[in-house]
Amino acid sequence: MRHVGLFGGSFDPVHVGHLRAALEVVEQLGLDELRFIPCAHSPGKPPPRASGSLRRQWLELAISDRPGWVMDGRELERDGVSYTVETLEEIRQEEPESRPYWIIGSDAFSNLHRWREPDRLGQLAHWIVLLRPGFPVVLPAEAPRWCSSGRTDDPARLRQDPAGGVLYLPVTPFGISATAIRDRIRRGAALDYLVPASLQAALERAGCYDAP
Ligand code: ATP
């Protein structure tokens, strides 16, 4: 059984908040592999500013020195609105020997009831919730039942069950977002220590963040 972390998002662009949190998930859960899955178009958000191919290139560059970390371009290739339920169904079918752990920020987790087929999502993966500064998990009454019934603080428990576990993970807090990075690029402000050094020049000359 391979334990595989799946980190979905816009990554418009990837930043150290994503990367550091990902590393801590891998360490704390002892994952065998970590996949970044950039979306084509997230249902609840305006389309990403950078093209799929740029976001993919930046991710590839950002993770190139980490064995076991890979880019999974399936949502970009599928195109259109990216639904996590479709992505997970595909992965489960293709890889019955993998155990998936979907990694998600606390802001997004609180809105899971708005996603497509929220009940099904809990049958397809374990859910690792990154506690993001300023975004406590607030589960509304409409939240799927598994979001609370699956809660555990014990990573070992997730290894016993195929799916439906929910682990809140306190990661080193980085109060940054891709929105803030895009804003800095537009203003010509320094990106040092907020994105990997290998990406800085490419982000500064990308041009796609120049207009407000
Ligand atoms: P935007 O500002 O464009 O909305 P974002 O920085 O929130 O973007 P996404 O690419 O949409 O980033 O995020 C992918 C996932 O990573 C989401 O589940 C999000 O909650 C989580 N995430 C983003 N930034 C952080 C951070 N600083 N710490 C922990 N998790 C984060």
XYZ file of C-alpha atoms and ligand atoms in Angstrom:
243
model
C 0.000 0.000 0.000
C 1.428 3.379 -1.034
C 0.358 6.377 1.031
C -0.051 9.289 -1.359
C -0.686 12.946 -0.525
C -2.723 14.883 -3.083
C -2.422 18.648 -2.880
C -4.917 20.435 -5.102
C -5.243 24.173 -5.649
C -4.850 27.022 -8.091
C -1.136 27.520 -7.335
C -1.373 30.919 -9.014
C 1.525 30.976 -8.169
C 2.924 28.352 -5.774
C 4.483 29.921 -2.649
C 6.299 28.862 0.514
C 3.006 28.559 2.442
C 2.090 25.651 0.148
C 5.554 24.120 0.077
C 6.354 24.229 3.773
C 2.903 22.878 4.698
C 3.333 20.070 2.144
C 6.678 19.092 3.636
C 5.236 18.961 7.140
C 2.326 16.776 5.974
C 4.736 14.333 4.334
C 6.882 14.225 7.490
C 4.062 13.882 9.965
C 2.098 11.266 8.019
C 5.093 9.393 6.615
C 3.745 9.644 3.053
C 5.460 7.747 0.228
C 4.597 10.315 -2.413
C 3.210 13.814 -2.725
C 1.408 15.065 -5.816
C 0.579 18.639 -6.649
C -2.589 18.845 -8.715
C -3.125 22.345 -10.122
C -6.728 22.939 -11.139
C -7.779 24.216 -14.535
C -10.553 26.360 -13.073
C -11.714 26.132 -9.481
C -15.564 26.169 -9.240
C -15.778 28.856 -6.567
C -13.093 31.259 -7.848
C -12.342 33.482 -10.845
C -10.097 31.706 -13.388
C -6.386 31.695 -12.483
C -4.395 34.610 -13.898
C -1.467 32.488 -15.049
C -1.969 29.835 -17.720
C -2.027 26.191 -16.757
C 1.283 25.611 -18.474
C 3.007 28.402 -16.512
C 1.575 27.266 -13.185
C 2.702 23.758 -13.990
C 6.241 24.875 -14.949
C 6.605 26.852 -11.717
C 5.420 23.920 -9.636
C 7.810 21.580 -11.431
C 10.679 23.951 -10.771
C 9.689 24.414 -7.121
C 9.650 20.671 -6.378
C 12.403 19.486 -8.731
C 14.879 18.772 -5.929
C 12.495 16.722 -3.780
C 12.371 13.003 -4.415
C 8.840 11.610 -4.245
C 7.184 14.945 -5.067
C 5.508 15.055 -8.448
C 3.309 17.235 -10.621
C 0.046 15.667 -11.665
C -1.412 17.570 -14.602
C -4.681 15.645 -14.895
C -6.978 18.578 -14.044
C -5.198 20.851 -16.522
C -5.493 18.176 -19.201
C -9.184 17.576 -18.444
C -9.713 21.335 -18.761
C -12.970 23.120 -17.827
C -14.076 23.335 -14.209
C -12.022 21.028 -11.978
C -14.070 18.897 -9.613
C -12.111 17.112 -6.900
C -14.632 14.285 -6.830
C -13.791 13.449 -10.465
C -10.063 13.619 -9.773
C -10.347 11.305 -6.787
C -12.618 8.833 -8.606
C -10.033 8.641 -11.399
C -7.098 8.136 -9.057
C -8.923 5.483 -7.024
C -9.734 3.574 -10.194
C -6.274 3.829 -11.685
C -4.463 2.976 -8.456
C -6.359 0.648 -6.175
C -3.098 0.050 -4.263
C -2.666 3.721 -3.323
C -4.202 5.244 -0.238
C -5.047 8.887 -0.979
C -4.813 11.751 1.514
C -6.325 14.971 0.154
C -4.542 18.028 1.573
C -6.626 21.146 2.026
C -6.385 24.491 3.826
C -8.745 25.226 6.709
C -10.442 28.009 4.677
C -11.392 25.610 1.884
C -12.379 22.802 4.270
C -14.986 25.008 5.955
C -16.678 25.359 2.544
C -16.679 21.744 1.517
C -20.477 21.529 1.507
C -20.406 23.744 -1.598
C -18.226 21.297 -3.519
C -19.639 18.732 -5.922
C -20.781 15.513 -4.165
C -19.511 16.374 -0.687
C -20.677 13.073 0.839
C -18.823 11.069 -1.775
C -15.600 13.014 -1.119
C -15.368 11.418 2.307
C -15.550 7.938 0.790
C -12.684 8.568 -1.599
C -9.811 9.850 0.584
C -8.613 10.855 4.005
C -8.606 14.630 4.510
C -5.661 16.509 5.953
C -6.670 19.992 7.003
C -3.870 22.577 7.207
C -4.722 25.009 9.981
C -4.093 28.305 8.184
C -3.465 31.474 10.196
C -6.626 33.547 10.384
C -8.849 30.709 9.165
C -10.153 28.550 12.000
C -12.257 25.621 10.790
C -15.899 26.601 11.127
C -18.143 23.790 9.983
C -21.641 24.980 9.081
C -24.736 22.851 9.682
C -24.712 21.832 5.994
C -21.196 20.335 6.248
C -21.104 16.643 5.314
C -21.313 14.415 8.381
C -17.933 12.772 7.788
C -16.200 16.157 8.275
C -16.891 15.874 12.000
C -17.458 12.130 12.499
C -14.148 11.283 10.786
C -12.054 13.497 13.099
C -8.949 12.001 14.642
C -5.708 13.414 16.023
C -3.859 10.171 15.488
C -2.133 9.763 12.091
C -1.811 6.004 12.791
C -5.600 5.665 12.758
C -5.708 6.901 9.173
C -3.513 3.989 8.141
C -6.126 1.511 9.316
C -9.079 2.843 7.312
C -9.309 3.275 3.541
C -10.924 6.753 3.628
C -13.114 9.160 5.583
C -10.609 10.204 8.259
C -10.095 13.887 9.010
C -6.900 15.152 10.603
C -6.404 18.803 11.527
C -2.712 19.512 11.158
C -1.080 22.509 12.855
C 1.666 23.407 10.372
C 4.202 26.203 10.752
C 2.008 29.220 10.075
C 2.679 31.294 6.976
C 0.120 34.046 6.725
C 0.568 34.416 2.981
C -1.571 33.660 -0.029
C -1.158 33.589 -3.793
C -3.321 36.740 -3.850
C -0.707 38.570 -1.773
C 2.095 37.302 -4.028
C 0.262 38.455 -7.174
C -0.225 41.818 -5.549
C 3.486 42.119 -4.765
C 4.426 41.199 -8.340
C 2.074 43.863 -9.678
C 3.639 46.466 -7.396
C 7.186 45.347 -8.145
C 7.719 44.516 -4.453
C 10.326 41.958 -3.386
C 9.341 38.282 -3.400
C 12.357 37.148 -1.389
C 11.610 34.356 1.112
C 7.958 34.156 -0.005
C 8.534 32.011 -3.071
C 11.447 29.667 -3.879
C 14.464 31.651 -5.091
C 14.515 29.574 -8.309
C 11.086 30.996 -9.277
C 11.579 34.656 -8.504
C 12.906 35.850 -11.838
C 10.333 33.834 -13.823
C 7.469 35.224 -11.733
C 8.687 38.793 -12.051
C 8.828 38.639 -15.843
C 5.676 36.512 -16.372
C 3.519 39.563 -17.110
C 0.242 37.816 -16.293
C -0.063 39.558 -12.910
C 0.745 43.056 -14.129
C -2.815 44.371 -14.532
C -4.996 44.738 -11.398
P -5.494 32.572 -3.631
O -4.907 33.658 -2.772
O -5.261 32.764 -5.108
O -6.927 32.246 -3.293
P -4.085 30.507 -2.094
O -2.727 30.983 -1.705
O -5.141 30.445 -1.051
O -4.614 31.258 -3.389
P -4.396 27.993 -3.529
O -3.418 27.740 -4.597
O -5.782 28.116 -3.911
O -3.711 29.148 -2.716
O -4.245 26.962 -2.370
C -4.140 25.571 -2.484
C -4.404 24.999 -1.106
O -3.360 25.425 -0.206
C -5.712 25.458 -0.490
O -6.332 24.345 0.141
C -5.292 26.528 0.492
O -6.172 26.614 1.584
C -3.907 26.034 0.941
N -3.031 27.123 1.323
C -2.752 28.257 0.620
N -1.920 29.067 1.280
C -1.628 28.446 2.444
C -0.815 28.812 3.577
N -0.161 29.959 3.639
N -0.759 27.916 4.606
C -1.452 26.755 4.559
N -2.241 26.367 3.531
C -2.333 27.202 2.477
